[in-house]
Coordinates of C-alpha atoms and ligand atoms in Angstrom, one line a residue:
X1 CA -4.7 -43.4 35.1
X2 CA -1.1 -42.8 36.1
X3 CA 0.0 -44.7 33.1
X4 CA -2.2 -42.4 31.0
X5 CA -0.7 -39.4 32.6
X6 CA 2.8 -40.8 31.9
X7 CA 2.0 -41.5 28.3
X8 CA 0.4 -38.1 27.8
X9 CA 3.3 -36.4 29.5
X10 CA 5.8 -38.3 27.4
X11 CA 3.9 -37.5 24.2
X12 CA 3.7 -33.8 24.9
X13 CA 7.3 -33.6 26.2
X14 CA 8.6 -35.4 23.1
X15 CA 6.5 -33.2 21.0
X16 CA 7.8 -30.1 22.8
X17 CA 11.3 -31.5 22.4
X18 CA 11.0 -31.9 18.7
X19 CA 9.6 -28.4 18.4
X20 CA 12.6 -27.2 20.5
X21 CA 15.0 -29.0 18.2
X22 CA 13.4 -27.4 15.2
X23 CA 13.6 -24.0 16.9
X24 CA 17.2 -24.7 17.8
X25 CA 18.1 -25.5 14.2
X26 CA 16.4 -22.4 12.9
X27 CA 18.2 -20.3 15.5
X28 CA 21.6 -21.7 14.8
X29 CA 21.0 -21.4 11.1
X30 CA 19.9 -17.8 11.6
X31 CA 23.0 -17.0 13.7
X32 CA 25.4 -18.8 11.4
X33 CA 23.9 -17.1 8.3
X34 CA 24.1 -13.7 9.9
X35 CA 27.8 -14.2 10.8
X36 CA 28.7 -15.8 7.5
X37 CA 27.4 -12.8 5.6
X38 CA 30.3 -10.8 7.1
X39 CA 32.9 -13.5 7.7
X40 CA 34.9 -12.9 4.5
X41 CA 34.5 -9.1 4.3
X42 CA 37.4 -8.0 6.5
X43 CA 39.8 -10.1 4.5
X44 CA 38.4 -8.7 1.3
X45 CA 38.6 -5.1 2.5
X46 CA 42.1 -5.6 3.9
X47 CA 43.3 -6.3 0.5
X48 CA 41.7 -3.0 -0.8
X49 CA 44.3 -0.6 -2.1
X50 CA 42.9 2.4 -0.3
X51 CA 43.1 0.6 3.0
X52 CA 46.5 -0.6 2.4
X53 CA 47.5 2.9 1.3
X54 CA 46.6 4.1 4.8
X55 CA 49.7 2.5 6.1
X56 CA 52.0 4.0 3.5
X57 CA 54.3 6.7 4.9
X58 CA 52.8 10.1 5.1
X59 CA 49.3 8.8 4.5
X60 CA 47.7 10.7 7.4
X61 CA 46.0 13.0 4.9
X62 CA 44.1 10.1 3.4
X63 CA 42.4 9.2 6.7
X64 CA 39.5 11.6 6.4
X65 CA 38.6 10.3 3.0
X66 CA 38.9 6.8 4.4
X67 CA 36.6 7.6 7.2
X68 CA 33.9 8.7 4.7
X69 CA 34.5 5.6 2.6
X70 CA 34.2 3.4 5.6
X71 CA 31.0 5.1 6.6
X72 CA 29.5 4.5 3.2
X73 CA 30.6 1.0 3.1
X74 CA 29.3 0.4 6.6
X75 CA 25.9 1.7 5.5
X76 CA 25.8 -0.4 2.4
X77 CA 26.9 -3.6 4.3
X78 CA 24.6 -2.8 7.2
X79 CA 27.3 -3.7 9.7
X80 CA 27.7 -2.0 13.0
X81 CA 31.1 -0.4 12.6
X82 CA 34.2 -0.8 10.3
X83 CA 37.5 0.5 11.6
X84 CA 41.1 0.3 10.9
X85 CA 43.8 0.1 13.6
X86 CA 47.5 0.5 13.5
X87 CA 49.9 -2.0 14.9
X88 CA 49.7 -0.5 18.3
X89 CA 46.0 -1.1 18.5
X90 CA 45.0 2.5 18.1
X91 CA 42.2 3.2 15.7
X92 CA 43.2 5.4 12.8
X93 CA 40.1 5.4 10.7
X94 CA 36.5 4.4 11.5
X95 CA 33.1 4.5 10.0
X96 CA 31.7 6.2 13.1
X97 CA 34.2 9.0 12.9
X98 CA 31.5 11.6 13.2
X99 CA 30.1 10.3 16.4
X100 CA 31.1 11.6 19.8
X101 CA 32.0 8.1 21.0
X102 CA 34.0 7.6 17.8
X103 CA 36.5 4.8 17.9
X104 CA 39.2 7.0 16.3
X105 CA 42.1 7.3 18.7
X106 CA 40.8 4.5 20.9
X107 CA 43.1 1.6 21.6
X108 CA 41.8 -1.9 21.4
X109 CA 45.1 -3.7 21.7
X110 CA 43.6 -5.9 24.5
X111 CA 41.0 -7.4 22.3
X112 CA 41.8 -10.9 21.1
X113 CA 40.6 -10.0 17.6
X114 CA 43.3 -7.5 17.4
X115 CA 46.1 -9.7 18.6
X116 CA 45.0 -12.4 16.2
X117 CA 45.0 -10.1 13.2
X118 CA 48.2 -8.5 14.3
X119 CA 49.6 -11.9 14.3
X120 CA 48.5 -12.3 10.7
X121 CA 45.4 -14.4 11.2
X122 CA 41.8 -13.7 10.8
X123 CA 40.2 -13.0 14.1
X124 CA 36.7 -13.2 15.4
X125 CA 35.4 -12.3 18.8
X126 CA 32.3 -11.5 20.5
X127 CA 32.2 -8.8 23.1
X128 CA 30.4 -5.8 24.6
X129 CA 31.8 -2.7 23.1
X130 CA 34.0 -0.9 25.7
X131 CA 33.4 2.4 24.0
X132 CA 29.9 2.1 22.6
X133 CA 28.5 -0.3 25.2
X134 CA 26.9 -2.1 22.2
X135 CA 27.3 -5.8 21.9
X136 CA 28.8 -7.0 18.7
X137 CA 30.6 -9.7 16.9
X138 CA 34.0 -8.7 15.6
X139 CA 35.7 -10.0 12.5
X140 CA 39.2 -8.8 11.9
X141 CA 41.8 -9.3 9.3
X142 CA 45.4 -8.2 8.9
X143 CA 46.2 -5.4 6.5
X144 CA 49.5 -6.0 4.9
X145 CA 51.9 -3.3 3.7
X146 CA 53.8 -3.3 0.5
X147 CA 56.4 -5.6 2.0
X148 CA 53.7 -8.2 2.9
X149 CA 54.2 -7.7 6.6
X150 CA 51.2 -6.9 8.7
X151 CA 50.8 -3.2 8.8
X152 CA 47.5 -2.8 10.6
X153 CA 44.2 -4.4 11.3
X154 CA 40.8 -3.9 9.8
X155 CA 37.8 -4.8 11.9
X156 CA 34.1 -5.4 11.2
X157 CA 31.7 -5.1 14.1
X158 CA 28.3 -6.6 13.6
X159 CA 25.3 -5.9 15.8
X160 CA 23.4 -8.9 17.1
X161 CA 20.6 -7.0 18.9
X162 CA 18.1 -7.2 16.1
X163 CA 18.5 -10.9 15.9
X164 CA 18.2 -11.3 19.6
X165 CA 15.2 -9.1 19.9
X166 CA 13.4 -11.3 17.3
X167 CA 13.6 -14.1 19.9
X168 CA 11.8 -12.2 22.6
X169 CA 8.2 -13.0 23.4
X170 CA 8.2 -16.4 21.6
X171 CA 7.3 -19.7 22.8
X172 CA 11.0 -20.7 23.2
X173 CA 13.6 -19.3 25.6
X174 CA 16.9 -19.0 23.6
X175 CA 20.3 -18.7 25.2
X176 CA 23.7 -18.3 23.5
X177 CA 26.7 -19.1 25.7
X178 CA 30.3 -18.3 25.0
X179 CA 33.2 -20.6 25.5
X180 CA 33.3 -19.7 29.1
X181 CA 29.7 -20.6 29.7
X182 CA 28.5 -17.0 30.0
X183 CA 25.2 -16.1 28.5
X184 CA 25.7 -13.2 26.2
X185 CA 22.6 -13.4 24.1
X186 CA 19.2 -14.4 25.5
X187 CA 15.5 -14.0 24.7
X188 CA 15.3 -13.1 28.4
X189 CA 17.3 -9.9 29.2
X190 CA 17.7 -10.8 32.9
X191 CA 19.7 -13.9 32.0
X192 CA 22.2 -11.9 30.0
X193 CA 25.7 -11.8 31.4
X194 CA 25.1 -14.7 33.8
X195 CA 27.2 -17.8 33.8
X196 CA 26.0 -21.4 33.6
X197 CA 29.5 -22.8 34.2
X198 CA 31.2 -22.2 37.5
X199 CA 33.1 -18.9 37.4
X200 CA 36.5 -20.4 38.0
X201 CA 39.4 -18.0 38.4
X202 CA 40.9 -19.0 35.1
X203 CA 37.7 -18.3 33.2
X204 CA 37.1 -15.0 34.9
X205 CA 40.6 -14.0 34.1
X206 CA 40.2 -14.8 30.5
X207 CA 37.1 -12.8 30.3
X208 CA 38.5 -9.8 32.2
X209 CA 41.7 -9.8 30.1
X210 CA 39.8 -9.5 26.9
X211 CA 37.3 -7.1 28.5
X212 CA 34.8 -9.1 26.6
X213 CA 32.0 -7.8 28.6
X214 CA 33.5 -4.5 29.3
X215 CA 32.7 -3.6 32.8
X216 CA 29.6 -5.8 33.2
X217 CA 29.5 -8.0 36.3
X218 CA 29.0 -11.6 35.6
X219 CA 26.6 -13.4 37.9
X220 CA 25.7 -17.1 38.2
X221 CA 22.5 -18.5 36.8
X222 CA 21.5 -21.1 39.4
X223 CA 20.3 -24.2 37.7
X224 CA 20.2 -28.0 37.7
X225 CA 19.8 -30.6 35.0
X226 CA 18.0 -33.9 34.9
X227 CA 16.2 -36.0 32.4
X228 CA 12.7 -37.4 32.2
X229 CA 11.8 -40.2 29.9
X230 CA 15.0 -39.7 28.0
X231 CA 14.5 -36.0 27.6
X232 CA 16.9 -33.4 29.0
X233 CA 15.4 -31.1 31.6
X234 CA 16.8 -27.8 32.8
X235 CA 15.5 -26.4 36.1
X236 CA 16.2 -22.7 36.7
X237 CA 16.0 -21.3 40.2
X238 CA 13.7 -18.3 40.6
X239 CA 14.1 -15.8 43.2
X240 CA 10.7 -15.8 44.7
X241 CA 8.9 -18.5 42.9
X242 CA 9.5 -22.3 42.7
X243 CA 12.1 -23.2 40.1
X244 CA 11.1 -23.2 36.5
X245 CA 11.5 -26.4 34.4
X246 CA 12.4 -26.4 30.8
X247 CA 13.1 -29.0 28.1
X248 CA 16.6 -28.2 26.8
X249 CA 17.9 -28.5 23.3
X250 CA 21.5 -27.7 22.8
X251 CA 23.7 -27.3 19.8
X252 CA 27.3 -26.0 19.6
X253 CA 28.5 -23.5 17.0
X254 CA 32.2 -24.5 16.8
X255 CA 33.2 -21.7 14.4
X256 CA 31.9 -19.0 16.7
X257 CA 32.8 -21.0 19.9
X258 CA 29.2 -20.6 21.1
X259 CA 26.6 -23.0 22.4
X260 CA 23.0 -22.3 21.6
X261 CA 20.3 -23.5 24.0
X262 CA 16.6 -23.6 23.3
X263 CA 14.3 -24.0 26.2
X264 CA 10.6 -25.0 26.3
X265 CA 8.6 -24.4 29.4
X266 CA 7.4 -27.8 30.6
X267 CA 4.6 -26.3 32.7
X268 CA 2.7 -25.6 29.5
X269 CA 3.4 -29.1 28.1
X270 CA 2.5 -30.8 31.3
X271 CA -0.6 -28.7 31.4
X272 CA -1.5 -29.9 28.0
X273 CA -0.8 -33.5 28.9
X274 CA -3.1 -33.1 32.0
X275 CA -5.7 -31.5 29.8
X276 CA -5.5 -34.4 27.4
X277 CA -5.8 -36.8 30.2
X278 CA -8.8 -34.8 31.6
X279 CA -10.3 -34.6 28.1
X280 CA -9.8 -38.3 27.7
X281 CA -11.4 -38.9 31.1
X282 CA -14.3 -36.6 30.2
X283 CA -14.6 -38.4 26.9
X284 CA -14.7 -41.8 28.7
X285 CA -17.2 -40.3 31.2
X286 CA -19.3 -38.9 28.3
X287 CA -19.1 -42.2 26.5
X288 CA -20.1 -44.0 29.7
X289 CA -22.9 -41.5 30.3
X290 CA -23.9 -42.0 26.7
X291 CA -23.9 -45.7 27.1
X292 CA -26.0 -45.4 30.3
X293 CA -28.4 -43.1 28.5
X294 CA -28.7 -45.5 25.6
X295 CA -29.1 -48.4 28.1
X296 CA -31.8 -46.5 29.9
X297 CA -33.5 -45.6 26.7
X298 CA -33.5 -49.2 25.6
X299 CA -34.7 -50.2 29.1
X300 CA -37.5 -47.6 28.9
X301 CA -38.3 -48.7 25.3
X302 CA -38.5 -52.3 26.4
X303 CA -40.6 -51.3 29.4
X304 CA -43.0 -49.3 27.2
X305 CA -43.2 -52.1 24.7
X306 CA -43.9 -54.5 27.5
X307 CA -46.6 -52.1 28.8
X308 CA -48.0 -51.8 25.3
X309 CA -48.0 -55.5 24.9
X310 CA -49.8 -55.8 28.3
X311 CA -52.3 -53.1 27.3
X312 CA -52.8 -55.0 24.0
X313 CA -53.5 -58.2 25.8
X314 CA -55.9 -56.4 28.2
X315 CA -57.6 -54.7 25.2
X316 CA -57.9 -58.0 23.5
X317 CA -59.3 -59.6 26.7
X318 CA -61.8 -56.8 27.0
X319 CA -62.7 -57.1 23.3
X320 CA -63.2 -60.8 23.8
X321 CA -65.3 -60.2 26.9
X322 CA -67.3 -57.6 25.1
X323 CA -67.7 -59.8 22.1
X324 CA -68.9 -62.6 24.3
X325 CA -71.3 -60.2 26.0
X326 CA -72.6 -59.1 22.6
X327 CA -72.9 -62.6 21.5
X328 CA -74.9 -63.4 24.6
X329 CA -77.1 -60.4 24.1
X330 CA -77.4 -61.3 20.5
X331 CA -78.5 -64.8 21.3
X332 CA -81.0 -63.4 23.8
X333 CA -82.3 -61.0 21.2
X334 CA -82.5 -63.7 18.6
X335 CA -84.4 -65.8 21.2
X336 CA -86.7 -62.9 21.9
X337 CA -87.2 -62.3 18.2
X338 CA -88.0 -66.0 17.7
X339 CA -90.5 -65.7 20.7
X340 CA -92.0 -62.6 19.2
X341 CA -92.3 -64.3 15.9
X342 CA -94.1 -67.1 17.5
X343 CA -96.3 -64.8 19.5
X344 CA -97.0 -62.8 16.4
X345 CA -97.9 -65.9 14.5
X346 CA -100.2 -66.9 17.3
X347 CA -101.6 -63.5 17.4
X348 CA -102.2 -63.6 13.7
X349 CA -103.8 -66.9 14.0
X350 CA -106.0 -65.7 16.9
X351 CA -106.8 -62.6 14.8
X352 CA -107.6 -64.7 11.9
X353 CA -109.7 -66.9 14.1
X354 CA -111.4 -63.8 15.5
X355 CA -112.0 -62.4 12.1
X356 CA -113.4 -65.7 11.1
X357 CA -115.6 -65.8 14.2
X358 CA -116.7 -62.2 13.7
X359 CA -117.5 -62.9 10.1
X360 CA -119.5 -65.9 11.1
X361 CA -121.2 -63.9 13.9
X362 CA -122.0 -61.1 11.4
X363 CA -123.2 -63.7 8.9
X364 CA -125.4 -65.3 11.6
X365 CA -126.8 -61.9 12.6
X366 CA -127.4 -61.0 9.0
X367 CA -129.0 -64.4 8.2
X368 CA -131.2 -64.1 11.2
X369 CA -132.3 -60.6 10.4
X370 CA -132.7 -61.2 6.7
X371 CA -134.5 -64.5 7.1
X372 CA -136.9 -62.9 9.5
X373 CA -137.3 -59.7 7.4
X374 CA -138.0 -61.8 4.3
X375 CA -139.7 -64.8 5.8
X376 CA -142.2 -62.7 7.6
X377 CA -143.5 -60.7 4.6
X378 CA -143.2 -63.8 2.5
X379 CA -145.5 -65.7 4.9
X380 CA -147.8 -62.7 5.1
X381 CA -147.9 -62.4 1.3
X382 CA -148.7 -66.1 1.0
X383 CA -151.6 -65.7 3.4
X384 CA -152.8 -62.6 1.5
X385 CA -152.5 -64.5 -1.8
X386 CA -154.4 -67.5 -0.4
X387 CA -157.1 -65.2 0.8
X388 CA -157.2 -63.4 -2.5
X389 CA -157.7 -66.7 -4.4
X390 CA -160.5 -67.7 -2.1
X391 CA -162.1 -64.2 -2.4
X392 CA -161.9 -64.3 -6.2
X393 CA -163.4 -67.8 -6.1
X394 CA -166.2 -66.3 -4.0
X395 CA -166.7 -63.5 -6.3
X396 CA -165.4 -60.8 -4.0
X397 CA -163.0 -59.0 -6.2
X398 CA -162.9 -55.8 -4.2
X399 CA -161.6 -57.6 -1.1
X400 CA -159.4 -59.7 -3.2
X401 CA -157.9 -56.5 -4.6
X402 CA -157.3 -55.3 -1.1
X403 CA -155.3 -58.4 -0.5
X404 CA -153.3 -57.9 -3.6
X405 CA -152.6 -54.4 -2.5
X406 CA -151.3 -55.8 0.8
X407 CA -149.1 -58.2 -1.1
X408 CA -147.7 -55.4 -3.2
X409 CA -146.8 -53.3 -0.1
X410 CA -145.1 -56.4 1.4
X411 CA -143.1 -56.7 -1.9
X412 CA -142.2 -53.0 -1.6
X413 CA -140.9 -53.6 1.9
X414 CA -138.8 -56.5 0.7
X415 CA -137.5 -54.4 -2.2
X416 CA -136.6 -51.7 0.4
X417 CA -134.6 -54.3 2.4
X418 CA -132.8 -55.4 -0.8
X419 CA -132.0 -51.7 -1.5
X420 CA -130.5 -51.3 2.0
X421 CA -128.3 -54.3 1.4
X422 CA -127.2 -52.9 -1.9
X423 CA -126.2 -49.7 -0.2
X424 CA -124.0 -51.5 2.2
X425 CA -122.2 -53.5 -0.4
X426 CA -121.8 -50.8 -3.1
X427 CA -120.0 -47.5 -2.9
X428 CA -122.0 -44.7 -4.6
X429 CA -120.2 -42.7 -7.3
X430 CA -121.7 -39.4 -6.2
X431 CA -118.9 -36.8 -6.3
X432 CA -118.3 -34.6 -3.3
X433 CA -119.6 -31.1 -3.4
X434 CA -119.7 -28.0 -1.3
X435 CA -123.1 -28.2 0.5
X436 CA -125.1 -25.5 2.3
X437 CA -125.9 -27.3 5.5
X438 CA -129.3 -25.5 6.3
X439 CA -130.7 -26.8 3.0
X440 CA -129.6 -30.4 3.5
X441 CA -131.0 -30.3 7.1
X442 CA -134.3 -28.9 5.9
X443 CA -134.7 -31.6 3.2
X444 CA -133.7 -34.4 5.7
X445 CA -136.3 -33.0 8.1
X446 CA -138.9 -33.3 5.4
X447 CA -138.0 -36.9 4.6
X448 CA -138.0 -37.9 8.3
X449 CA -141.1 -35.7 9.1
X450 CA -143.7 -38.5 9.1
X451 CA -141.5 -40.8 11.2
X452 CA -141.0 -38.1 13.8
X453 CA -144.6 -37.3 13.9
X454 CA -145.5 -40.9 14.4
X455 CA -143.0 -41.1 17.3
X456 CA -144.3 -37.9 18.7
X457 CA -140.8 -36.4 18.6
X458 CA -140.0 -32.7 18.2
X459 CA -136.8 -31.6 16.5
X460 CA -135.3 -28.3 17.7
X461 CA -132.9 -27.1 14.9
X462 CA -130.3 -24.5 15.9
X463 CA -127.8 -23.8 13.2
X464 CA -125.1 -21.2 13.7
X465 CA -125.8 -18.3 11.3
X466 CA -122.3 -18.1 9.7
X467 CA -121.9 -21.8 8.9
X468 CA -119.5 -22.4 6.1
X469 CA -120.4 -24.8 3.3
X470 CA -119.4 -28.4 4.0
X471 CA -117.9 -31.1 1.8
X472 CA -120.1 -34.0 1.0
X473 CA -122.9 -35.5 -1.2
X474 CA -126.4 -34.0 -0.5
X475 CA -128.3 -37.3 -0.8
X476 CA -125.9 -39.3 1.4
X477 CA -125.7 -36.6 4.0
X478 CA -129.5 -36.5 4.1
X479 CA -129.4 -40.3 4.6
X480 CA -127.0 -40.0 7.6
X481 CA -129.2 -37.3 9.1
X482 CA -132.3 -39.3 8.5
X483 CA -130.7 -42.4 10.1
X484 CA -129.5 -40.6 13.2
X485 CA -132.8 -38.6 13.6
X486 CA -134.8 -41.8 13.2
X487 CA -132.7 -43.6 15.8
X488 CA -133.2 -40.6 18.2
X489 CA -137.0 -40.8 17.6
X490 CA -136.9 -44.6 18.3
X491 CA -134.9 -44.0 21.5
X492 CA -137.3 -41.4 22.8
X493 CA -140.5 -43.0 21.6
X494 CA -141.5 -44.4 25.0
X495 CA -139.8 -41.6 27.1
X496 CA -141.3 -38.5 28.7
X497 CA -139.0 -36.0 26.9
X498 CA -139.2 -36.4 23.2
X499 CA -137.3 -33.4 22.2
X500 CA -134.4 -33.8 19.8
X501 CA -131.8 -31.0 19.5
X502 CA -130.0 -30.5 16.2
X503 CA -127.3 -27.9 16.5
X504 CA -124.4 -27.1 14.1
X505 CA -121.4 -24.8 14.5
X506 CA -118.0 -24.3 12.9
X507 CA -114.9 -25.6 14.7
X508 CA -111.7 -24.7 13.0
X509 CA -111.7 -26.3 9.6
X510 CA -114.7 -28.4 10.4
X511 CA -118.4 -28.1 10.9
X512 CA -119.8 -30.1 13.8
X513 CA -123.5 -31.2 13.9
X514 CA -124.7 -32.5 17.3
X515 CA -127.9 -34.5 17.4
X516 CA -129.0 -35.0 21.0
X517 CA -132.0 -36.8 22.4
X518 CA -133.4 -37.4 25.8
X519 CA -133.6 -41.1 25.6
X520 CA -131.7 -43.8 27.7
X521 CA -128.4 -43.1 25.9
X522 CA -125.9 -45.6 24.7
X523 CA -124.3 -47.9 27.3
X524 CA -120.5 -48.1 27.0
X525 CA -120.6 -51.9 26.1
X526 CA -122.9 -51.1 23.2
X527 CA -121.2 -47.9 22.1
X528 CA -118.2 -49.9 20.9
X529 CA -120.3 -51.9 18.5
X530 CA -123.2 -49.7 17.3
X531 CA -121.3 -48.8 14.1
X532 CA -120.8 -52.5 13.3
X533 CA -123.0 -53.7 10.4
X534 CA -126.0 -55.7 11.5
X535 CA -125.7 -54.6 15.2
X536 CA -129.0 -53.8 16.6
X537 CA -130.7 -53.8 20.0
X538 CA -134.1 -53.5 18.4
X539 CA -136.5 -56.3 18.3
X540 CA -136.5 -58.5 15.3
X541 CA -138.3 -56.8 12.4
X542 CA -137.7 -53.3 13.7
X543 CA -134.1 -52.8 12.5
X544 CA -131.4 -54.4 10.4
X545 CA -128.6 -52.8 12.4
X546 CA -127.2 -51.3 9.1
X547 CA -128.2 -47.6 9.6
X548 CA -125.3 -46.4 11.7
X549 CA -122.8 -48.7 9.9
X550 CA -123.8 -47.1 6.6
X551 CA -123.8 -43.6 8.1
X552 CA -120.3 -44.2 9.6
X553 CA -118.9 -45.2 6.2
X554 CA -120.6 -42.3 4.4
X555 CA -119.0 -39.8 6.9
X556 CA -115.6 -41.5 6.3
X557 CA -116.2 -41.0 2.5
X558 CA -116.7 -37.3 3.2
X559 CA -113.4 -37.2 5.0
X560 CA -115.4 -36.6 8.2
X561 CA -116.4 -38.6 11.3
X562 CA -119.4 -40.0 13.1
X563 CA -119.0 -40.3 16.9
X564 CA -121.3 -41.2 19.7
X565 CA -121.3 -40.0 23.3
X566 CA -123.7 -39.6 26.2
X567 CA -124.8 -36.2 27.4
X568 CA -124.1 -35.7 31.2
X569 CA -127.8 -34.8 31.6
X570 CA -128.8 -38.1 29.9
X571 CA -129.6 -39.1 26.3
X572 CA -127.3 -39.9 23.4
X573 CA -125.3 -37.3 21.5
X574 CA -124.3 -38.2 17.9
X575 CA -121.6 -35.9 16.4
X576 CA -121.3 -35.5 12.7
X577 CA -118.0 -33.9 11.9
X578 CA -117.7 -32.6 8.3
X579 CA -114.9 -30.8 6.5
X580 CA -115.7 -27.2 6.0
X581 CA -115.3 -26.3 2.3
X582 CA -114.0 -22.8 2.9
X583 CA -110.3 -23.2 3.5
X584 CA -109.8 -25.5 0.6
X585 CA -111.6 -23.1 -1.7
X586 CA -109.5 -20.3 -0.4
X587 CA -106.4 -22.4 -1.0
X588 CA -107.6 -23.1 -4.6
X589 CA -108.2 -19.4 -5.3
Ligands
LIG1 P1 -131.3 -50.2 13.9 O1 -131.8 -48.8 14.0 O2 -131.8 -50.9 12.7 O3 -131.2 -51.0 15.1 P2 -128.9 -48.8 13.7 O4 -127.5 -49.1 13.1 O5 -129.4 -47.5 13.2 O6 -129.7 -50.0 13.5 O7 -128.7 -48.7 15.3 C1 -128.0 -49.6 15.9 C2 -128.3 -49.6 17.4 O8 -127.7 -48.4 18.0 C3 -129.7 -49.5 17.7 O9 -130.2 -50.9 17.8 C4 -129.7 -49.0 19.2 O10 -129.5 -49.9 20.1 C5 -128.6 -48.1 19.1 N1 -129.0 -46.7 19.0 C6 -129.0 -45.9 17.9 N2 -129.3 -44.7 18.1 C7 -129.6 -44.6 19.5 C8 -130.1 -43.5 20.3 N3 -130.4 -42.3 19.9 N4 -130.3 -43.8 21.7 C9 -130.0 -45.1 22.1 N5 -129.6 -46.1 21.4 C10 -129.4 -45.9 20.0

């Protein structure tokens, strides 16, 4: 850290030093250039005829013209003043002749530039004007008379104020010291006319004799010199504040007898060095911070990746678990399916067995019924035929004929049975029509009339007046009605109440016919089977068990239904549900 500070200070000080050197070079060049412009002019003018003529006897009259000429020349050359002195040091002509503080008549014999020129040499001197109070640099040259001897002195005074004021306010402090070490030009006005060398009596005397600084009092500029890292430092005491430290670059101007000093405030340079060190520190801190950030980021990233990996593993574990569960469930389902299949197969087999058994049962029933129905009339017919043969042999044709008649009626009966069987097996091709129910009922009543009469049954018909036509075949519907009514008559044959109620009414799109008797009704066990073919409870010879089965199928063909139920007051209720023709027609219209 200290090393860094040292390095930075060294860098900024040496950089300040090199800038001071550059500024110094420029300042010296500027000063020298400024002086050089006027250096040769006094000598040149001293040789001018008009000037020399001033010293011819009786030339006083020329002085005014000379004054004017000097003024013009001074304006053109931009010098401060040009004046001519006699050998006694009194000014006889001057460019500032018009001014109140004109040099004319003034005696400057005490100025070294005069004594030098009067001695025949070119003189140069820097001083504060005793008359004008304006600082200037004086160049002088002897003016020689016709005999070649020095007759007078011509002097150029150049102002340095403009040059000096251009130094003010800059980065550098600029001092110009004379041979005695007195600051006579400075970018800081308060340092002007202070000495940097001790004011010994000898020096003071020289300054006072030449009245170089007129009446100005010369103070001492308290200072000390040192060096840091090989660079010269100047410390100037301040009245109230701590001493100020400067880098010092110095160059002598031997022609003018001056020394130029350029000072650079080290406070600013040291500040810059500190700033650089701080900036470097900050940079290091920022880099460290950045590194920490990057490290943290990496750590976080690694942590996140670790977490992700863990989550992935967990996910995979869960997926595996789930997969295993699913596989288990799958296996279970498969097992169940296999079981079901087995059960189904068994069921099918059982079903098939049942069907087979049912078929056999039905066949058995049918064979029993058929064999009885056919055997009985066959046996009877045989008896009748035998008797008829005997009666014919005996010559009793009338009785024989009676027997033949009996045989014929037995044959008719068998033919009727055959017809029944045909009806079961074959579907009639009768197309469905719209039927007026009262008509069908009336015809059926006619057909079944004898049977009812024989059973002593009474049918009470009650048809709703606004019954719509129904869909069906007239003959088949009559057959159903005849069947159901005959069964009702059979059921009530031995009972006390032989009334049979036939009612019909419309119910939505259907027409329902109820046929109710007052017989024993249908036990639940039987109700399930009464629509099966060949199911009968009647004694052998009384019924084939086909009536309800045929009726059921007929009703299905009509798109209707045949149902059985028991009336709460006793007796069976058969319901014939038929499609009413009305809505369909209306839809067709
Ligand atoms: P069948 O009349 O030749 O026996 P059906 O198929 O017409 O054949 O009748 C089957 C059986 O339904 C009858 O044997 C009888 O037991 C029963 N059954 C039919 N109608 C009635 C009724 N109104 N009351 C009681 N039982 C009936």
